[in-house]
Coordinates of C-alpha atoms and ligand atoms in Angstrom, one line a residue:
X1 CA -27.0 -5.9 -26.8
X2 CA -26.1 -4.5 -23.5
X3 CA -27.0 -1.1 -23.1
X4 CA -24.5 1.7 -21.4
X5 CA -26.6 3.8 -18.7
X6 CA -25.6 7.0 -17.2
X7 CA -26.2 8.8 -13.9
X8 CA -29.4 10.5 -15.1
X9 CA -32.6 10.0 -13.2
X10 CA -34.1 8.3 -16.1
X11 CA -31.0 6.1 -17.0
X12 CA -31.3 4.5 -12.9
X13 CA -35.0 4.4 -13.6
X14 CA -34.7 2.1 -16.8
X15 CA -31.3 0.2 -14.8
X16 CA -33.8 -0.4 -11.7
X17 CA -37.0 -1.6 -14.3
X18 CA -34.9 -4.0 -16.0
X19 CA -33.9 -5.3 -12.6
X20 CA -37.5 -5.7 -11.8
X21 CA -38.2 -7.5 -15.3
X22 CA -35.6 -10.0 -14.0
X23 CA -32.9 -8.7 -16.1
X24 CA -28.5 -8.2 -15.1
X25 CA -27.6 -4.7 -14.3
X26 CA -24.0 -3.9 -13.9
X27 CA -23.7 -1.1 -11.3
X28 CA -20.7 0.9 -9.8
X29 CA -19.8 -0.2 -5.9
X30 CA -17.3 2.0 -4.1
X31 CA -14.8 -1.4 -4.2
X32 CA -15.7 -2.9 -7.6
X33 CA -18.6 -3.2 -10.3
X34 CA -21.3 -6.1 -9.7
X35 CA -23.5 -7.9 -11.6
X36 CA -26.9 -7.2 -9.9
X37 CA -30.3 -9.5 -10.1
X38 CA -33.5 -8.9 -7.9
X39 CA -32.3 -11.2 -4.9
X40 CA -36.1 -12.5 -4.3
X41 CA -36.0 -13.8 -8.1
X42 CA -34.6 -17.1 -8.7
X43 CA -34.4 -16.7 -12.1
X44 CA -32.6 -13.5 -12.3
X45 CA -30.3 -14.8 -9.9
X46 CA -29.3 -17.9 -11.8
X47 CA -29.0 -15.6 -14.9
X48 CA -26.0 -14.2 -12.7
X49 CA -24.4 -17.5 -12.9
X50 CA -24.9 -18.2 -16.4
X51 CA -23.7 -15.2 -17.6
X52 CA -20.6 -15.0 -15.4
X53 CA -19.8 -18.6 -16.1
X54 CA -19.7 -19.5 -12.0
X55 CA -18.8 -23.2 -12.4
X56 CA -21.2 -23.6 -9.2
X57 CA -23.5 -21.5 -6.9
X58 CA -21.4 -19.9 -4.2
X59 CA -23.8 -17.4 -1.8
X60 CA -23.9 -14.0 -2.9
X61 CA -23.6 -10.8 -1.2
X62 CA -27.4 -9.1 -1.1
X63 CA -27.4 -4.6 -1.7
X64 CA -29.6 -3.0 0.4
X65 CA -30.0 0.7 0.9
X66 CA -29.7 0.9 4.5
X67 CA -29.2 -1.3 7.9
X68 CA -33.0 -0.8 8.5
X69 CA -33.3 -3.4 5.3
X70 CA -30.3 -5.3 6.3
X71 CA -32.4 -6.1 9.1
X72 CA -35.4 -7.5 7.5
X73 CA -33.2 -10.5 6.4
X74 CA -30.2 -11.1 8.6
X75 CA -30.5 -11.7 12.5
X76 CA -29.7 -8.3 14.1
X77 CA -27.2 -8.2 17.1
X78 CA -25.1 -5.7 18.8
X79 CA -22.1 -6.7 17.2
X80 CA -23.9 -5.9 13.6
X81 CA -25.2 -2.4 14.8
X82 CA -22.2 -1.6 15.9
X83 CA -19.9 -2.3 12.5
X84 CA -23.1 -0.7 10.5
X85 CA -22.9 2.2 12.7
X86 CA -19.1 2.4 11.8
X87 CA -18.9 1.3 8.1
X88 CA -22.5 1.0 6.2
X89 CA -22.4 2.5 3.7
X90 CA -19.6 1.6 2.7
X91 CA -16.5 -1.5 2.0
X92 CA -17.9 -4.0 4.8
X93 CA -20.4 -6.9 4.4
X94 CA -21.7 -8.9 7.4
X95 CA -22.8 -12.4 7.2
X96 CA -25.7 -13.1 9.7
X97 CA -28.1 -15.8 10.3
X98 CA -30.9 -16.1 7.8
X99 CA -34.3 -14.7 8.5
X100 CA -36.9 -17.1 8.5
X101 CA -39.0 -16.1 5.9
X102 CA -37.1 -13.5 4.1
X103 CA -38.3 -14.0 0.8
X104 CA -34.4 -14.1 -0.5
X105 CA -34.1 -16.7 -3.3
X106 CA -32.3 -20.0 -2.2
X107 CA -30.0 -19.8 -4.9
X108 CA -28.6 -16.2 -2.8
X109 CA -27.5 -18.2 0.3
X110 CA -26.3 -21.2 -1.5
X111 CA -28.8 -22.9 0.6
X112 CA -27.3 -22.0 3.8
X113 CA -28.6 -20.4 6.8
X114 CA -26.9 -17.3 6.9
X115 CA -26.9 -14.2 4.2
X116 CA -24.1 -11.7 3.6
X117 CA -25.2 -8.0 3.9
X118 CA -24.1 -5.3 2.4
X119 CA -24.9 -1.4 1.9
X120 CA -22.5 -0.2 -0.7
X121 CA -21.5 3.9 -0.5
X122 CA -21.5 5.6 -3.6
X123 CA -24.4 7.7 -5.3
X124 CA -25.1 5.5 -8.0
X125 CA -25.3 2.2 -6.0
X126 CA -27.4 4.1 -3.6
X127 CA -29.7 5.7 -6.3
X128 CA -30.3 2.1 -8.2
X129 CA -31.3 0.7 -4.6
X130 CA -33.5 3.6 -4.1
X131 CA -35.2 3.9 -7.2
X132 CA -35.3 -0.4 -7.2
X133 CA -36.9 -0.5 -4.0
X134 CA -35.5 -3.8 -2.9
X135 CA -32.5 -6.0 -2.2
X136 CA -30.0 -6.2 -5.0
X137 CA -27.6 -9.8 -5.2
X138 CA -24.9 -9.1 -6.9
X139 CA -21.1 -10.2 -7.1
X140 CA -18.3 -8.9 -9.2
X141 CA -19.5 -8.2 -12.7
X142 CA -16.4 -10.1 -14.2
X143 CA -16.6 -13.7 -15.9
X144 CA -15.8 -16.4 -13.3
X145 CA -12.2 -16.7 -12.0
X146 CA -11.0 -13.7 -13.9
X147 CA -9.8 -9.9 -12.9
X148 CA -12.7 -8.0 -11.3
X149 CA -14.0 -4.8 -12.8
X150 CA -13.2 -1.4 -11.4
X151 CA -14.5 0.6 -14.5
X152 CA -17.2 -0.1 -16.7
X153 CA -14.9 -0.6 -19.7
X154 CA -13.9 -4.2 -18.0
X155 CA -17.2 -4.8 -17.5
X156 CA -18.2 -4.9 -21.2
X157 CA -14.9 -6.1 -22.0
X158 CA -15.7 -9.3 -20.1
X159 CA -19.8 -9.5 -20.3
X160 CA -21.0 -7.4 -23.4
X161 CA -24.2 -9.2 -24.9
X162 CA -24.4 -11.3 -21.8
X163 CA -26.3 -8.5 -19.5
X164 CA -29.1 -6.5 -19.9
X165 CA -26.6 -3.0 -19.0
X166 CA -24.3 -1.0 -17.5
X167 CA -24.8 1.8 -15.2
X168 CA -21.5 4.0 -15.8
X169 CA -20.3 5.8 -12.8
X170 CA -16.7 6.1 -14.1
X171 CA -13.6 3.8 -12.1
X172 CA -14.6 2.7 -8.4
X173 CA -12.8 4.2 -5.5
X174 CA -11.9 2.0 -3.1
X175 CA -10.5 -0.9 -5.6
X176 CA -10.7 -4.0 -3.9
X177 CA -14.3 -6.0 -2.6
X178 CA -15.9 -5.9 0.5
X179 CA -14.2 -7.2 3.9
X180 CA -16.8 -10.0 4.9
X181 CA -17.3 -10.4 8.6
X182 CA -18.9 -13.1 10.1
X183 CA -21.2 -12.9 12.7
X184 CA -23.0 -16.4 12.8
X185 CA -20.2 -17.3 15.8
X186 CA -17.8 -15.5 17.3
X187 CA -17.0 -12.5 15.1
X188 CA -14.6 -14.3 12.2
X189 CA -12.5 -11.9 9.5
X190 CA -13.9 -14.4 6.4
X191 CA -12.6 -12.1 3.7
X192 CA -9.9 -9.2 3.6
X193 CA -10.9 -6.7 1.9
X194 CA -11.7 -2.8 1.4
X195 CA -11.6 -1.9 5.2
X196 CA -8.6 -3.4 7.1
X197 CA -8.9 -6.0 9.6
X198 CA -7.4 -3.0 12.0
X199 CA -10.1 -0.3 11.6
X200 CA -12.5 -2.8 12.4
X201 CA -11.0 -4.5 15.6
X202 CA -10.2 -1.0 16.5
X203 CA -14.3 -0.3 16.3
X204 CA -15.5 -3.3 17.8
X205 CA -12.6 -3.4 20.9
X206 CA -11.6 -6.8 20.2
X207 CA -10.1 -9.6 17.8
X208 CA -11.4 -11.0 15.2
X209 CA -11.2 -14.4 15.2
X210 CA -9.2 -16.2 12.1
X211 CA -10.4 -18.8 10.0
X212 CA -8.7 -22.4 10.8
X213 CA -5.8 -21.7 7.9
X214 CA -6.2 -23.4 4.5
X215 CA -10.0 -24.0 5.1
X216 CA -12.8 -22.1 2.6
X217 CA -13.9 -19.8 5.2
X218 CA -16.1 -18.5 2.5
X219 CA -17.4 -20.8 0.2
X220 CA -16.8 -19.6 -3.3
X221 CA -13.5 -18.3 -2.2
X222 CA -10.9 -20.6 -4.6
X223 CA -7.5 -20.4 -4.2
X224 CA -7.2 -19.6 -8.3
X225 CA -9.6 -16.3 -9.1
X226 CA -8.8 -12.7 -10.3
X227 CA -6.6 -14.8 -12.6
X228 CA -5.2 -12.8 -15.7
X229 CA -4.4 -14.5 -19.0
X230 CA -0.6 -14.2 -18.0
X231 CA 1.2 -15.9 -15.2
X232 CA 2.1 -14.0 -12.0
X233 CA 5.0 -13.9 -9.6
X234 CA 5.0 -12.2 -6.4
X235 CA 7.5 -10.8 -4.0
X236 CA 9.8 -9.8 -6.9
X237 CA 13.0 -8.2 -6.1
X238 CA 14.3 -8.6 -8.7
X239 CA 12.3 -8.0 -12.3
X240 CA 13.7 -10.7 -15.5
X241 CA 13.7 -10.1 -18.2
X242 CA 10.4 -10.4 -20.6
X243 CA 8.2 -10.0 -17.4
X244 CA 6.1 -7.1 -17.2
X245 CA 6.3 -5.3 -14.2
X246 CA 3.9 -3.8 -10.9
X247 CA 5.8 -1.8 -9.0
X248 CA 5.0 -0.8 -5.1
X249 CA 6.9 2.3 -4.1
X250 CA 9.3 4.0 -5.7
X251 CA 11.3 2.0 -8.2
X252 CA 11.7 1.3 -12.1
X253 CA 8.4 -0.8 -13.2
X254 CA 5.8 -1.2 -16.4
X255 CA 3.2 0.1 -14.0
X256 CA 3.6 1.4 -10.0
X257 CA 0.2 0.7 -7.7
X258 CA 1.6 3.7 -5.8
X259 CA 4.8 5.5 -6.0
X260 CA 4.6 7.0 -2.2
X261 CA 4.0 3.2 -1.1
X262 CA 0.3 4.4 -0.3
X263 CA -2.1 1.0 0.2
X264 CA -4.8 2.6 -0.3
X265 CA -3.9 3.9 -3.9
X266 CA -2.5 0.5 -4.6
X267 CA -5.5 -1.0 -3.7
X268 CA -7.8 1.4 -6.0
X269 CA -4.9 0.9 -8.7
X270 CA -4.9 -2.6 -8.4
X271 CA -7.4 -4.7 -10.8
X272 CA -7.0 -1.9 -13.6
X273 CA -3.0 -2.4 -13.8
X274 CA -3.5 -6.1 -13.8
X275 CA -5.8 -5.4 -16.5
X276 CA -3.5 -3.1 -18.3
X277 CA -0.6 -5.6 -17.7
X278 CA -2.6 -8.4 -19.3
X279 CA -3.2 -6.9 -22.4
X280 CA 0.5 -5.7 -22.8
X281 CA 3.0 -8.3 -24.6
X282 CA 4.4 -10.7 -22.9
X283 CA 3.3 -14.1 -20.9
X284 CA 4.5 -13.6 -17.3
X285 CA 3.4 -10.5 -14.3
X286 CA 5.6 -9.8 -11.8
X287 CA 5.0 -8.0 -8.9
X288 CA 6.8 -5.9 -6.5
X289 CA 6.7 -7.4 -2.3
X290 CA 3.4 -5.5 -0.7
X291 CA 3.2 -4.9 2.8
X292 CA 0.8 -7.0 4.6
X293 CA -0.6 -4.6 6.9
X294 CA -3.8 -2.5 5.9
X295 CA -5.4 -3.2 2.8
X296 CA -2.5 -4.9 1.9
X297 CA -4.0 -8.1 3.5
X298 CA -6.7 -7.7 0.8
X299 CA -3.9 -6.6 -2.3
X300 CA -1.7 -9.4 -1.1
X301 CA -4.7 -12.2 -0.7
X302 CA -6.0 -11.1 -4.4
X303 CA -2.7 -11.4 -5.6
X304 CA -2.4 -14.7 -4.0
X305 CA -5.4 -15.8 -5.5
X306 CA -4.2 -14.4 -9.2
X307 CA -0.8 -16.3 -8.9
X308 CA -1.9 -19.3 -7.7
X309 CA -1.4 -23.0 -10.1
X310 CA -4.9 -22.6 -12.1
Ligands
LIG1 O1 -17.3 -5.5 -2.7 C1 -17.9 -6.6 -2.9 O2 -18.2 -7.3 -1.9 C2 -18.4 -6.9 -4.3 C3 -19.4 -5.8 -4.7 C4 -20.1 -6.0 -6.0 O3 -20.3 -5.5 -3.7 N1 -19.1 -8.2 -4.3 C5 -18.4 -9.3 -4.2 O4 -19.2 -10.5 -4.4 O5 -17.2 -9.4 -4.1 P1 -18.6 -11.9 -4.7 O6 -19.8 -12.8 -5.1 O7 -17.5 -11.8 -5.6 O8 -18.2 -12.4 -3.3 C6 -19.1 -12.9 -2.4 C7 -18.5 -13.8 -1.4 C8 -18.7 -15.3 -1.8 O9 -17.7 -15.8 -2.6 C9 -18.6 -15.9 -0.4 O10 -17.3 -16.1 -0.2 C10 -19.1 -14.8 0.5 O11 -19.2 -13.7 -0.2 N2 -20.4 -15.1 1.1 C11 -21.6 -14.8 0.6 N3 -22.6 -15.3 1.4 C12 -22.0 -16.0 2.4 C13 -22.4 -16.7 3.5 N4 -23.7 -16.9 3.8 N5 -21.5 -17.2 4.3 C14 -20.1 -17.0 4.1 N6 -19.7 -16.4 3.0 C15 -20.6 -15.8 2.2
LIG2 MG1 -15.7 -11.8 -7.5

């Protein structure tokens, strides 16, 4: 049975000592809900596969509480301080050469000699690392390949009896995951994602480089993921019939990400209309053309990912 916690001190108390015991805790993240292990436990971290059916062990992103922890497993530089200064806590994970010695389990880094940091805002994500003491590994607590979760209701709806609990803090703000940057090279945009490619260029003074197109950049990114049951098409302008409908601004739709053509609403909106839409009637999603500027890189690569052949 997976057991529903709330925000008391004593509910983040139990969610942080089943974490110790080696046990899956779903916990609210400003962009979505993961699936959090003890990230020194290989065990507990391979339960994360198992229970999200991950047909393989991609690198996952490791919670910790502040940059001061960050730093006890990535390689610092200037670059990093700089975007922690700017975006920690909050929608930005770094990927930084592993730390010699960092006691992370293998199975976190994939094997590879860099880790992706993160230290998500949000009291509840903040309170669990607190009151755990120690770094959290954790990606999107949805079953492999599907729609992540932005409320806890997805998250039992897709893992209920698979995980130990589910710290309920109610839907997550932001909507869409983490932007990954990667810092191993020359400072490389690997994911889009909760804070736009702009606002960070604008921090750091200079370009981000691109990932050679068509190449995993990330591994574990596959072209087919957030996929719902239905199909999707995308840049619609014009809805057939039978297809149920995501809107972008103002028009006639099943369900509108944002009316006033607001990204950031549409990104918070996002997963939880193409969960609505999925359980409506019907076989096919279509969706209204996004902008691609802002955190419509992120809505339009997730969308990307959800239409693509499966
Ligand atoms: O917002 C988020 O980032 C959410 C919440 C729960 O924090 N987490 C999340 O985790 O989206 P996940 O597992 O769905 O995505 C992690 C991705 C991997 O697929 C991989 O692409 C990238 O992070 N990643 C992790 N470690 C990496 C590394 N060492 N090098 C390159 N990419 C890495
Ligand atoms: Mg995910």
């Amino acid at each position: 049975m997976t057991e529903r916690l709330s925000s008391t001190f004593s509910d983040i108390a139990r969610a942080a000592g089943l974490l110790s015991d080696g046990k899956l805790v779903a916990f609210p993240t400003e962009t979505v809900y993961g699936l959090g292990a003890d990230a020194r436990d290989g065990e507990a971290v391979a339960k994360i596969y198992a229970a999200k059916g991950r047909p393989s062990f991609n690198p996952l992103i490791v919670h910790v509480a502040d940059a001061d922890a960050a730093r006890t497993f990535g390689v610092w530089s200037d670059t990093a301080q700089r975007l922690a200064d700017a975006f920690w806590p909050g929608p930005v994970s770094l990927v930084l050469p592993l730390r010699k010695h960092a006691g992370l389990s293998d199975l976190v880094t994939a094997g590879l000699e860099s880790v992706a940091l993160r230290v998500p805002a949000g009291h509840l994500a903040q309170d669990l690392l607190n009151a755990f003491g120690g770094p959290i590994a954790a990606p999107s607590a949805n079953p492999s390949g599907r729609i992540s979760p932005t409320t806890p209701e997805h998250v039992f709806a897709g893992l209920d009896g698979k995980i130990a609990a589910v710290l309920d803090g109610g839907a997550c703000a932001v909507g869409v995951e983490s932007t990954i940057v990667g810092l191993t090279d020359h400072p490389t945009l690997l994911r889009a994602g909760g804070a736009s490619r702009e606002t960070i260029e604008e921090r750091l003074c200079f370009e981000l480089a691109t990932p050679v197109s068509g190449e995993i950049s990330a591994p574990g990114q596959l072209a087919s993921h957030y996929a719902p049951n239905a199909s999707v098409r995308l840049n619609v302008e014009d809805w057939q019939s039978g297809e149920k409908t995501l809107g972008f601004g103002k028009m006639a739709c099943d369900l509108n990400l944002s009316e006033s053509g607001n990204l950031i609403e549409a990104a918070a909106n996002l997963f939880g209309h193409l969960h609505l839409l999925d359980a409506m009637e019907g076989t096919r999603i279509a969706v209204a053309t996004i902008p691609e500027t802002g955190l419509g890189a992120a809505i339009n690569d997730r969308l990307r990912r959800a239409a693509a052949p499966r």
